[in-house]
Coordinates of C-alpha atoms in Angstrom, one line a residue:
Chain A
X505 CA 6.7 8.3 41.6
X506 CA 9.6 8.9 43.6
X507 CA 13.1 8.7 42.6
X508 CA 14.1 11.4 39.4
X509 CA 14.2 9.0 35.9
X510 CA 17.7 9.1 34.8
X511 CA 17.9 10.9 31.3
X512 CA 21.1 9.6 29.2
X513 CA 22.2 12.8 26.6
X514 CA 25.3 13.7 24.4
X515 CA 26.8 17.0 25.9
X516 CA 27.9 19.9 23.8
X517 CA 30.1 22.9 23.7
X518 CA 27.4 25.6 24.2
X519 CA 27.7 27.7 27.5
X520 CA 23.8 27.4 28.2
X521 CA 22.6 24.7 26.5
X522 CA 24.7 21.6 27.1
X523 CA 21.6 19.4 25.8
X524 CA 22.0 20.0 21.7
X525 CA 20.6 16.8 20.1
X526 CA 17.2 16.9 18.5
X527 CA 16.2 13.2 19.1
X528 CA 17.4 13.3 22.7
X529 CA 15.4 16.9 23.2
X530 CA 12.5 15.0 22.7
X531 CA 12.5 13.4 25.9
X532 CA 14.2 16.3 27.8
X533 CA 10.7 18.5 26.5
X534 CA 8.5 15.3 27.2
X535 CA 10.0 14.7 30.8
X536 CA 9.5 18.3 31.7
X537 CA 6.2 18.8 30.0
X538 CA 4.3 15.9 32.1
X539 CA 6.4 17.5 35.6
X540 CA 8.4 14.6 35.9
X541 CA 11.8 14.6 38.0
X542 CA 15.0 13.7 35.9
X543 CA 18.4 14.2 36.4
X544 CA 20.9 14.0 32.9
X545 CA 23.6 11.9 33.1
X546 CA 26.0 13.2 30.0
X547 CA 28.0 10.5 27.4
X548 CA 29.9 11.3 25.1
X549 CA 29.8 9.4 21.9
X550 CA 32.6 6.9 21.7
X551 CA 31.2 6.0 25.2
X552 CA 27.3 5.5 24.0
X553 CA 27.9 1.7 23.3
X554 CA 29.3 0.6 26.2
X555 CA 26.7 2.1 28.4
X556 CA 23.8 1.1 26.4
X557 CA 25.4 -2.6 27.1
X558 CA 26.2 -1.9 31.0
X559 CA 22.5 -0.9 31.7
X560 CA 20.6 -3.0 29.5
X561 CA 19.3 -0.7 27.0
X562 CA 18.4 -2.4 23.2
X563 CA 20.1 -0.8 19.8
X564 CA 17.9 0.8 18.0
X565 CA 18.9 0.2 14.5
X566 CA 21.5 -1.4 12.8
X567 CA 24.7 0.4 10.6
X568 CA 25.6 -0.6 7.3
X569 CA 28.4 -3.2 8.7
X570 CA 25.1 -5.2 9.6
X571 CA 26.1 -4.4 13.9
X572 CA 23.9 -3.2 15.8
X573 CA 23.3 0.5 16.2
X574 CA 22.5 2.2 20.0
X575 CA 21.5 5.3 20.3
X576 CA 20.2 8.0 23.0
X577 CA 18.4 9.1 24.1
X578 CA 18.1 6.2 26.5
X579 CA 16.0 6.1 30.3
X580 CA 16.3 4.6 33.0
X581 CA 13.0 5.0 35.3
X582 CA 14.0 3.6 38.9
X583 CA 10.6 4.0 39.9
X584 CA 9.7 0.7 37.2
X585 CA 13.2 -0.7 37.0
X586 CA 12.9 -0.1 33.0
X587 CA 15.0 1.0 30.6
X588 CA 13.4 3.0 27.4
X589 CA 15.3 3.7 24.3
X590 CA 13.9 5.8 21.8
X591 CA 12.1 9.1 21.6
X592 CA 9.0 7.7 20.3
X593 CA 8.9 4.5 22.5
X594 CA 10.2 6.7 25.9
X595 CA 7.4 9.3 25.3
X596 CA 4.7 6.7 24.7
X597 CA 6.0 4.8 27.6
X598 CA 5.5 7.7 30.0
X599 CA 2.2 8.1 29.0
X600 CA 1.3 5.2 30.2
X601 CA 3.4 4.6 32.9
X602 CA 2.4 8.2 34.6
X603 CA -1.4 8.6 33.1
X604 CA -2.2 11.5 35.6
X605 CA 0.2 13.9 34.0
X606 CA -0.5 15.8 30.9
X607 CA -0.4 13.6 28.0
X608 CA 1.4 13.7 25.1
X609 CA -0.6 11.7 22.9
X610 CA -4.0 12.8 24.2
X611 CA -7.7 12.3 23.0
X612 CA -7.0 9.3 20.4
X613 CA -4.8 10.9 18.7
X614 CA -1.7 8.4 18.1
X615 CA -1.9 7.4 14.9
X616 CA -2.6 11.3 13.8
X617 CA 0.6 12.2 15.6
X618 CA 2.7 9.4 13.8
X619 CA 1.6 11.0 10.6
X620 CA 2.5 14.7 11.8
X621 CA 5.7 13.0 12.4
X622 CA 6.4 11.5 8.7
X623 CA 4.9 14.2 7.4
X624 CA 7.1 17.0 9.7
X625 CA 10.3 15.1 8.8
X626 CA 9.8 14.5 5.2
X627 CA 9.3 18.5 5.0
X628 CA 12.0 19.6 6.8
X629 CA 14.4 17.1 8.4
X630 CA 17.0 16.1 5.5
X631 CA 17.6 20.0 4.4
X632 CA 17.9 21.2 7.9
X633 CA 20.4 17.9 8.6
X634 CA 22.5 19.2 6.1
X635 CA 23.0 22.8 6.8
X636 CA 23.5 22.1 10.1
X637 CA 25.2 18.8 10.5
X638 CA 29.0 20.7 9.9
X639 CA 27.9 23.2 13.2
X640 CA 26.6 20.1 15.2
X641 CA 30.0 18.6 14.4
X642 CA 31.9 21.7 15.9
X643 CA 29.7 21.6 18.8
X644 CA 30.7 18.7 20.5
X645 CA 33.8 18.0 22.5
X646 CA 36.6 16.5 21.4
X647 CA 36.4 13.2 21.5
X648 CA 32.7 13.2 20.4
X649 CA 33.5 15.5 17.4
X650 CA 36.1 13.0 16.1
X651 CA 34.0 10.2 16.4
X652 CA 30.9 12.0 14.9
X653 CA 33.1 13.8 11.5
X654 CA 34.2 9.7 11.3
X655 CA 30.9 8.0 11.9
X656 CA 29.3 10.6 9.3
X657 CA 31.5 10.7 6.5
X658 CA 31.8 7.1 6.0
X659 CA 28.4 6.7 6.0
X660 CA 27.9 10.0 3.5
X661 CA 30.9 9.0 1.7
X662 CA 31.6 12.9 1.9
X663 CA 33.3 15.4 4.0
X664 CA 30.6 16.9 6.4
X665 CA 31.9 20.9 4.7
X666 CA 30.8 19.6 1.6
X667 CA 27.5 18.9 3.0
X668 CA 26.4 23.5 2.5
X669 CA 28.2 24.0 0.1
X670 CA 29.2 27.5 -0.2
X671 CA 27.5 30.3 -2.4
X672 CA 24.2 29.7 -4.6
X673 CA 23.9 25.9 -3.8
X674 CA 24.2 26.6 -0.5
X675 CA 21.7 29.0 -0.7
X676 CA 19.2 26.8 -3.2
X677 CA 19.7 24.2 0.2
X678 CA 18.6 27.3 3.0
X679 CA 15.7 27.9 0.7
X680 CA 15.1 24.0 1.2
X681 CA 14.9 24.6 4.5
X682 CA 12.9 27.4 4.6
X683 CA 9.7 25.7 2.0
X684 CA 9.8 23.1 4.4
X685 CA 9.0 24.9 7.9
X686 CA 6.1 27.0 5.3
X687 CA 4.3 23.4 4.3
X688 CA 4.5 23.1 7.9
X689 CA 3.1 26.4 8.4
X690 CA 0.7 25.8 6.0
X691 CA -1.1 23.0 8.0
X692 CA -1.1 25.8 10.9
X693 CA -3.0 28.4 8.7
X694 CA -4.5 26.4 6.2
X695 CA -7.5 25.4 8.9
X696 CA -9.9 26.1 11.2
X697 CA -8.0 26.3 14.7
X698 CA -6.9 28.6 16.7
X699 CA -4.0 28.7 19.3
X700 CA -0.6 28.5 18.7
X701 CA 0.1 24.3 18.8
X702 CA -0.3 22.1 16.6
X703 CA -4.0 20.5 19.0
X704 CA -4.6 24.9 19.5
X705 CA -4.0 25.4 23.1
X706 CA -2.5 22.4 24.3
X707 CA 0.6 21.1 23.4
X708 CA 1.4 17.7 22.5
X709 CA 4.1 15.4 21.1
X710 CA 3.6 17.4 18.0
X711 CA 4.9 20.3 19.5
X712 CA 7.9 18.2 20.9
X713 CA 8.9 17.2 17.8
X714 CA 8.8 20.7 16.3
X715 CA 10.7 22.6 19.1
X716 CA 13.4 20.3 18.9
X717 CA 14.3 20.6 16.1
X718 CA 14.4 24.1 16.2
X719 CA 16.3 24.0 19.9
X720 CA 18.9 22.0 17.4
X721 CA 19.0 24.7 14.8
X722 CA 19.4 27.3 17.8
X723 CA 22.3 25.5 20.0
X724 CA 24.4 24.6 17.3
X725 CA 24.3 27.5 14.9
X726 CA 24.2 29.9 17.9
X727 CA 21.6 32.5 18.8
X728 CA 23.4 35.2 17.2
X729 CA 24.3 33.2 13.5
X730 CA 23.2 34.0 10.6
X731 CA 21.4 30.9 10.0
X732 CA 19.1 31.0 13.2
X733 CA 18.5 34.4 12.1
X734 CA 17.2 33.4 9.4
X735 CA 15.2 31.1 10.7
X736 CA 13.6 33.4 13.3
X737 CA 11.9 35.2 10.6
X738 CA 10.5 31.9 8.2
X739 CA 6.8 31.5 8.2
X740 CA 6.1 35.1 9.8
X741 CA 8.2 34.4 13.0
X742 CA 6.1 31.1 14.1
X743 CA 8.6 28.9 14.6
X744 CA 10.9 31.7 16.8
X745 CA 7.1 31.8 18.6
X746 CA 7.1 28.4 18.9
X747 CA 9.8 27.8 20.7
X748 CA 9.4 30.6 23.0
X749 CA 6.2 29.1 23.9
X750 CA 8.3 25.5 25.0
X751 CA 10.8 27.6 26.6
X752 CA 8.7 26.6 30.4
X753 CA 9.4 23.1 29.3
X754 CA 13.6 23.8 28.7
X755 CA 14.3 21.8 31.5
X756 CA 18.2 21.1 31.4
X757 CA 18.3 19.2 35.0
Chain B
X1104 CA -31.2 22.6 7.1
X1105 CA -34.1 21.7 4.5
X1106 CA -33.3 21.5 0.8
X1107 CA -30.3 18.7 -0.5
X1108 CA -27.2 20.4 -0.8
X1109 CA -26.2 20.0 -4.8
X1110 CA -22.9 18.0 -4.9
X1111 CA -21.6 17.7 -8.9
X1112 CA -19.5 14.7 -9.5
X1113 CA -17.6 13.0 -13.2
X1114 CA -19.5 9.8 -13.9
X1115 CA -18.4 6.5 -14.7
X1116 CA -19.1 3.5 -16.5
X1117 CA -19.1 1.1 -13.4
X1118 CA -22.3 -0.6 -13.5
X1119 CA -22.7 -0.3 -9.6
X1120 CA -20.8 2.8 -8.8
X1121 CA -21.4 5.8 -10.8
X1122 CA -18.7 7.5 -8.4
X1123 CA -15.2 6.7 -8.8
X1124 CA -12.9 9.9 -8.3
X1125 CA -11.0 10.0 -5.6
X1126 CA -11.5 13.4 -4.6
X1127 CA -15.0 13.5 -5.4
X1128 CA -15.2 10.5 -3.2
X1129 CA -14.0 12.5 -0.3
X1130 CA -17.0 14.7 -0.4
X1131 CA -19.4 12.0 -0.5
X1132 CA -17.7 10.5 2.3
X1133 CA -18.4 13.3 4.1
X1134 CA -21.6 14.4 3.5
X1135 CA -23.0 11.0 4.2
X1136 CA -21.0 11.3 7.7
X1137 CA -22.3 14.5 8.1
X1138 CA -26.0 12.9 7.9
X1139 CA -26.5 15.5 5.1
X1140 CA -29.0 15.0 2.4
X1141 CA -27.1 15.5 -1.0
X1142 CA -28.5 15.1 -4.6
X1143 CA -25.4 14.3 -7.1
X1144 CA -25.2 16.2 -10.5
X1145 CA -23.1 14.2 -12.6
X1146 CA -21.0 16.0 -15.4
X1147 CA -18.7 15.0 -18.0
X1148 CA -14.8 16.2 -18.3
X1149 CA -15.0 18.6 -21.0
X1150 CA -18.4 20.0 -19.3
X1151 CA -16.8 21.0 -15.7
X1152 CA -15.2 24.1 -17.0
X1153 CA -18.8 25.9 -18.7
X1154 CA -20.4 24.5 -15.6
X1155 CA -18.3 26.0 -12.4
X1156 CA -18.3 29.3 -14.6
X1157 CA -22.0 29.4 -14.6
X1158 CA -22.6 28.4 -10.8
X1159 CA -19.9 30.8 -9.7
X1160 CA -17.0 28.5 -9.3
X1161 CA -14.0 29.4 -8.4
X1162 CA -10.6 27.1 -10.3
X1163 CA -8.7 25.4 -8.2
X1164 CA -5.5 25.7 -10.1
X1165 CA -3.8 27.2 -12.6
X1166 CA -3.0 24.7 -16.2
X1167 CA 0.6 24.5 -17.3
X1168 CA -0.3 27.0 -19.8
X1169 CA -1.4 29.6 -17.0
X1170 CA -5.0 29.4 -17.9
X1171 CA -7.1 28.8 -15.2
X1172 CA -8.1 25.2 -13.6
X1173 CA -11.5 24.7 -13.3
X1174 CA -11.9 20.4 -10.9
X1175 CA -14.6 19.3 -8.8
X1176 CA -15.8 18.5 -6.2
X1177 CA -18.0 21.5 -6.2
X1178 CA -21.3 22.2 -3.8
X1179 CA -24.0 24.2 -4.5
X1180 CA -25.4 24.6 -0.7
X1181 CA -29.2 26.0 -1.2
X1182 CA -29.6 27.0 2.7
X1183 CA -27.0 29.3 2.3
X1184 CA -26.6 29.9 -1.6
X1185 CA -22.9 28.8 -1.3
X1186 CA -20.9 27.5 -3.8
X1187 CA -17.6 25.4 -2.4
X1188 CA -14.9 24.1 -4.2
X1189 CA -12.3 21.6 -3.3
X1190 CA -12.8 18.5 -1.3
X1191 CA -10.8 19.9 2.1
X1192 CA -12.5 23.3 1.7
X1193 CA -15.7 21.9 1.5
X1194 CA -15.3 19.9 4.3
X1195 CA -14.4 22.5 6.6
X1196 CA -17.8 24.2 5.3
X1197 CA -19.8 21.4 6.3
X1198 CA -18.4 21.1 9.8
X1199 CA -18.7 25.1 10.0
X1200 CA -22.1 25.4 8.3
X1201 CA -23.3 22.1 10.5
X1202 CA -22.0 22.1 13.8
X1203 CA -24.4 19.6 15.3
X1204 CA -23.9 16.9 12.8
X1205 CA -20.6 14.5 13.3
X1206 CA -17.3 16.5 13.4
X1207 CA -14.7 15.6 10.5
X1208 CA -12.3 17.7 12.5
X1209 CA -13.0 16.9 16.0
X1210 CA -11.1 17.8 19.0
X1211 CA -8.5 20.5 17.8
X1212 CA -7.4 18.1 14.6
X1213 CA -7.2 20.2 11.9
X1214 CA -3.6 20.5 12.3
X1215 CA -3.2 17.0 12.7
X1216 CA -5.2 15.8 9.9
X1217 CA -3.6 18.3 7.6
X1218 CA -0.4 16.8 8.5
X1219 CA -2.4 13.0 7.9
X1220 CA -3.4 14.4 4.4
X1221 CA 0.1 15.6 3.5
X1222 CA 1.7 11.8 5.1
X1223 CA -0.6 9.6 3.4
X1224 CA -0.4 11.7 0.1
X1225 CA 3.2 11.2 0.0
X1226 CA 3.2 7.9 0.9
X1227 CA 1.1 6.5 -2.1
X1228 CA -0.6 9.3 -4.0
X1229 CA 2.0 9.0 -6.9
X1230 CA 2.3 5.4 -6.7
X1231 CA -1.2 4.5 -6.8
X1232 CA -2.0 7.3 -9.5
X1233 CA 0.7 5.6 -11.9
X1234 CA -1.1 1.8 -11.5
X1235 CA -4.2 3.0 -11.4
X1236 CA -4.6 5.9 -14.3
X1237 CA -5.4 3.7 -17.4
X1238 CA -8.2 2.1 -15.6
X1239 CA -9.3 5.3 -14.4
X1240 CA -9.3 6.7 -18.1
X1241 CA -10.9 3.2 -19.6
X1242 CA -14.0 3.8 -16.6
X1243 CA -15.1 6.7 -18.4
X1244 CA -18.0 7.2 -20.9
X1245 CA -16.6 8.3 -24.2
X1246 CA -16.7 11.9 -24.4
X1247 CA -14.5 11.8 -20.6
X1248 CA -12.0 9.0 -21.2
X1249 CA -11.1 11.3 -24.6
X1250 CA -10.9 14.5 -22.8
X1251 CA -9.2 12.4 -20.1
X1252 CA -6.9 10.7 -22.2
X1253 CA -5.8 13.9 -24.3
X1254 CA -5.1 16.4 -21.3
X1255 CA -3.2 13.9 -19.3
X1256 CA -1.0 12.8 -22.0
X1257 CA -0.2 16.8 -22.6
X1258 CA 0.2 17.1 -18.9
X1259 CA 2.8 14.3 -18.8
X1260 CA 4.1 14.1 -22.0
X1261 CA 3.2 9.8 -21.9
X1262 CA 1.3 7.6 -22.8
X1263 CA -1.2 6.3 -20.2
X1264 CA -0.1 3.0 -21.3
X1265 CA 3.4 3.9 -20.3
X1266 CA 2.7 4.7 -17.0
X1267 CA 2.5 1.2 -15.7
X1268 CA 5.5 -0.6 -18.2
X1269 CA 4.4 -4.6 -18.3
X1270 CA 7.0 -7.5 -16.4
X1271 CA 9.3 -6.5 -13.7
X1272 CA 8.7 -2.5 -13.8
X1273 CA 5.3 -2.7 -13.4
X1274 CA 5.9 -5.1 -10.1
X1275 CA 8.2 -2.5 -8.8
X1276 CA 5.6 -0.2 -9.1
X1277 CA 3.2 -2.1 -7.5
X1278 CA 5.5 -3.0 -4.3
X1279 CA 5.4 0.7 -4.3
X1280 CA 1.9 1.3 -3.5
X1281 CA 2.1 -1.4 -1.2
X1282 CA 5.2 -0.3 0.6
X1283 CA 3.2 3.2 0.8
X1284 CA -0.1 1.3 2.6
X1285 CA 2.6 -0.5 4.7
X1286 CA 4.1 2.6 5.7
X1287 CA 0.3 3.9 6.8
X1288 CA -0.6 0.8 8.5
X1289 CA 2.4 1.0 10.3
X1290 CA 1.0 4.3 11.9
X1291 CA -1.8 2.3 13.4
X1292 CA 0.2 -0.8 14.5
X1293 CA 2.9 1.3 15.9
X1294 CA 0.9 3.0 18.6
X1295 CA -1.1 2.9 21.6
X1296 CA -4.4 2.8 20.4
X1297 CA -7.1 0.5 19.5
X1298 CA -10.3 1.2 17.1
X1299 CA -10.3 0.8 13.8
X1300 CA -10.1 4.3 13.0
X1301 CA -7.6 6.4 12.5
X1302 CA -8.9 8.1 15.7
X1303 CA -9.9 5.1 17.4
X1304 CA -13.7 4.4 17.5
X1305 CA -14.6 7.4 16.2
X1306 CA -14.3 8.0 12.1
X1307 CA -12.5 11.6 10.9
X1308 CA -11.3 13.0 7.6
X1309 CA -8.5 10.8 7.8
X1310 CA -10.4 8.3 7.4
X1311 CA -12.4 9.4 4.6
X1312 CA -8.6 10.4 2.6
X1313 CA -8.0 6.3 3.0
X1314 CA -11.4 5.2 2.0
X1315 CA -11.8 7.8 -1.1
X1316 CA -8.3 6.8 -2.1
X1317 CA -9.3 2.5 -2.0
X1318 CA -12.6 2.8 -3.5
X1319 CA -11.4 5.0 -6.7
X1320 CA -8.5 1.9 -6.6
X1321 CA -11.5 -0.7 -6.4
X1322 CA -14.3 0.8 -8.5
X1323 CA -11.9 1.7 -11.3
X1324 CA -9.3 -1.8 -11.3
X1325 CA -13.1 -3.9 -10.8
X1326 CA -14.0 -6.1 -7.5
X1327 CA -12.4 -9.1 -9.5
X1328 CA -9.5 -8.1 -10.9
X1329 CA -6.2 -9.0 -9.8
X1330 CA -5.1 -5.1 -8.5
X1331 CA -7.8 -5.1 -6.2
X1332 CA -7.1 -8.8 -5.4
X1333 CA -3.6 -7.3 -3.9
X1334 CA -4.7 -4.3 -2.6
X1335 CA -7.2 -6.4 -0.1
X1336 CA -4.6 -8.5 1.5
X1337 CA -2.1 -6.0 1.8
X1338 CA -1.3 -4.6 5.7
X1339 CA -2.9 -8.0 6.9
X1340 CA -6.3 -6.7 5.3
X1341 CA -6.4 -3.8 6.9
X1342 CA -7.5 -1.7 3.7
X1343 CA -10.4 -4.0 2.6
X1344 CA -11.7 -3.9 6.6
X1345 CA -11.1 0.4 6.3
X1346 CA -13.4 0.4 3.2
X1347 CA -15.9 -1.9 4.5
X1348 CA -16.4 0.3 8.1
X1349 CA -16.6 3.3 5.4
X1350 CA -19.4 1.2 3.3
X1351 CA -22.2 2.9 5.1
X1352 CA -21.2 6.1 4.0
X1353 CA -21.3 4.8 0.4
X1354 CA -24.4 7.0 -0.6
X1355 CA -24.5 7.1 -3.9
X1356 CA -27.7 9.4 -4.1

């Protein structure tokens, strides 16, 4: 390994974190975790297209229109000549392209990680989407935040401040939230491990996939909200612990 | 380790396998993985409650009416005068009480196959319940299926009958379980790993989940009938191979 992977992101508005998105914080924590060099080379959204086409890299889905969908984060590891979208596919990818770094996915434990991952998202990830989604929006820079409110509310059919809605429903959706990251908790407590990751004293994808979406939650409601207050003190403070402990691996090169 | 741990299980009416609960099923999994020797108590529904009451059992749960929830699997361990309830909780005794025998947690998993438990439970748990309950409740001797029948109609104000609706509605609920499977296999496929098991080579609790959750499905449905005809080509096989690597653990002592 010799030249720095280049690391495609969406910038944001924040004056420390530029890096806000939770997908594309998956390979930011993944890269830095296993030592690697990187260097971020920031799109904005309207832009995300044409560079996926201009370097090669695949869609990843496609939107309702029936086109194809590309999304980041995307790599580009000059080292192979390969380009790697999605979080998943990048982080396997770097297992095994660099096997003598620390391993995400270590001792056989792929398919038990995929499941953390369903299970993870399916507790937490559409409540904490939508009382967050209207502060991700405000986040981004001009032309990204017009193109994201756009993108979003045709494919909600709603505007994204209708998303919280204000008062007790917005509350009944924070509470949402909040039984989530406990089930997750749960699977913490509920066993016969110590240390605080998800494999005890090593971290792994696992982890990854947890901190970022809690780096989300932090960046775009802002360390001093309300909301990330909040969330500092869910499931006796873990998850504020948690990403304290990935903190070594913020790497926003 | 010297006398055989008491293990109280429901009976059925299957000619070959007196065992048929899923949950039970997960403890017979794993004592036979566990190399442990085991002597099965069979008890009818209405007898659980007057049973765990005078062994020292703990309920599980609590009934809709508040009253407490007496299930099994239940162990009566000998060697240490234990009683255990619930098929994870007893699990994690074995691997605590028995450290040298074959670990169902091994290598820092518990979080991991908690997550696993909580994935593949929402994947097809409520699915498979619905086409499989009216066979479950036909497998029983008399005094069970009426017991059975009775407490689950209360509990979800239906008839069994009407949990799988005939024609087109009952497909749909069948693509359902399949789409669940699917979703699990994908786990698997989607990964870099080999070995049959959800850890590779090695079999874990995961493992035992899937296989208690296919044999209640074939034990209950029959070896011939057209549900279990499905269930075995679904995922490419991959569910009728799972339950044959699992088939020496079948220890029906």
């Amino acid at each position: 390994m010799s030249s720095p992977i280049v690391f495609y992101d969406i910038p944001g508005k924040h004056p420390k974190y530029n890096a806000w998105s939770p997908n594309t914080w998956k390979t930011r924590y993944a890269l830095a975790f296993k030592g690697l060099p990187f260097k971020t080379e920031y799109v904005e959204y309207p832009d995300i297209e044409a560079l996926c086409k201009k370097i090669g890299a695949k869609p990843t889905d496609t939107k309702k229109d029936g086109s194809p969908h590309y999304t980041f984060p995307v790599i580009y590891d000059p080292n192979t000549k390969t380009v790697v979208e999605d979080s998943l596919n990048i982080a396997r990818y770097l297992d095994k392209t660099y096997p003598d770094t620390p391993r995400l996915f270590p001792d056989n434990t792929h398919v038990l990680q995929n499941a953390f991952l369903a299970a993870s998202g399916s507790a937490v990830m559409m409540p904490l989407f939508t009382v967050v989604i209207l502060a991700t929006c405000n986040n981004l820079n001009p032309r990204s935040e017009e193109y994201f409110r756009r993108t979003r509310e045709v494919s909600f059919s709603k505007a994204l401040e209708d998303f919280v809605p204000a008062g007790e429903e917005g509350a009944k959706r924070w509470k949402e939230v909040e039984e989530g990251f406990d089930k997750i908790a749960s699977w913490f407590t509920d066993s016969d491990q110590s240390g605080p990751f998800v494999m005890g004293n090593i971290p792994s994808y696992a982890d990854v996939d947890l901190a970022s979406r809690l780096i989300w939650a932090k960046v775009v409601l802002g360390e001093d909200s309300e909301g990330w207050g909040k969330i500092k003190q869910w499931s006796g403070g873990r998850w504020e612990q948690h990403l304290k402990l990935m903190e070594k691996y913020e790497n926003l090169a």
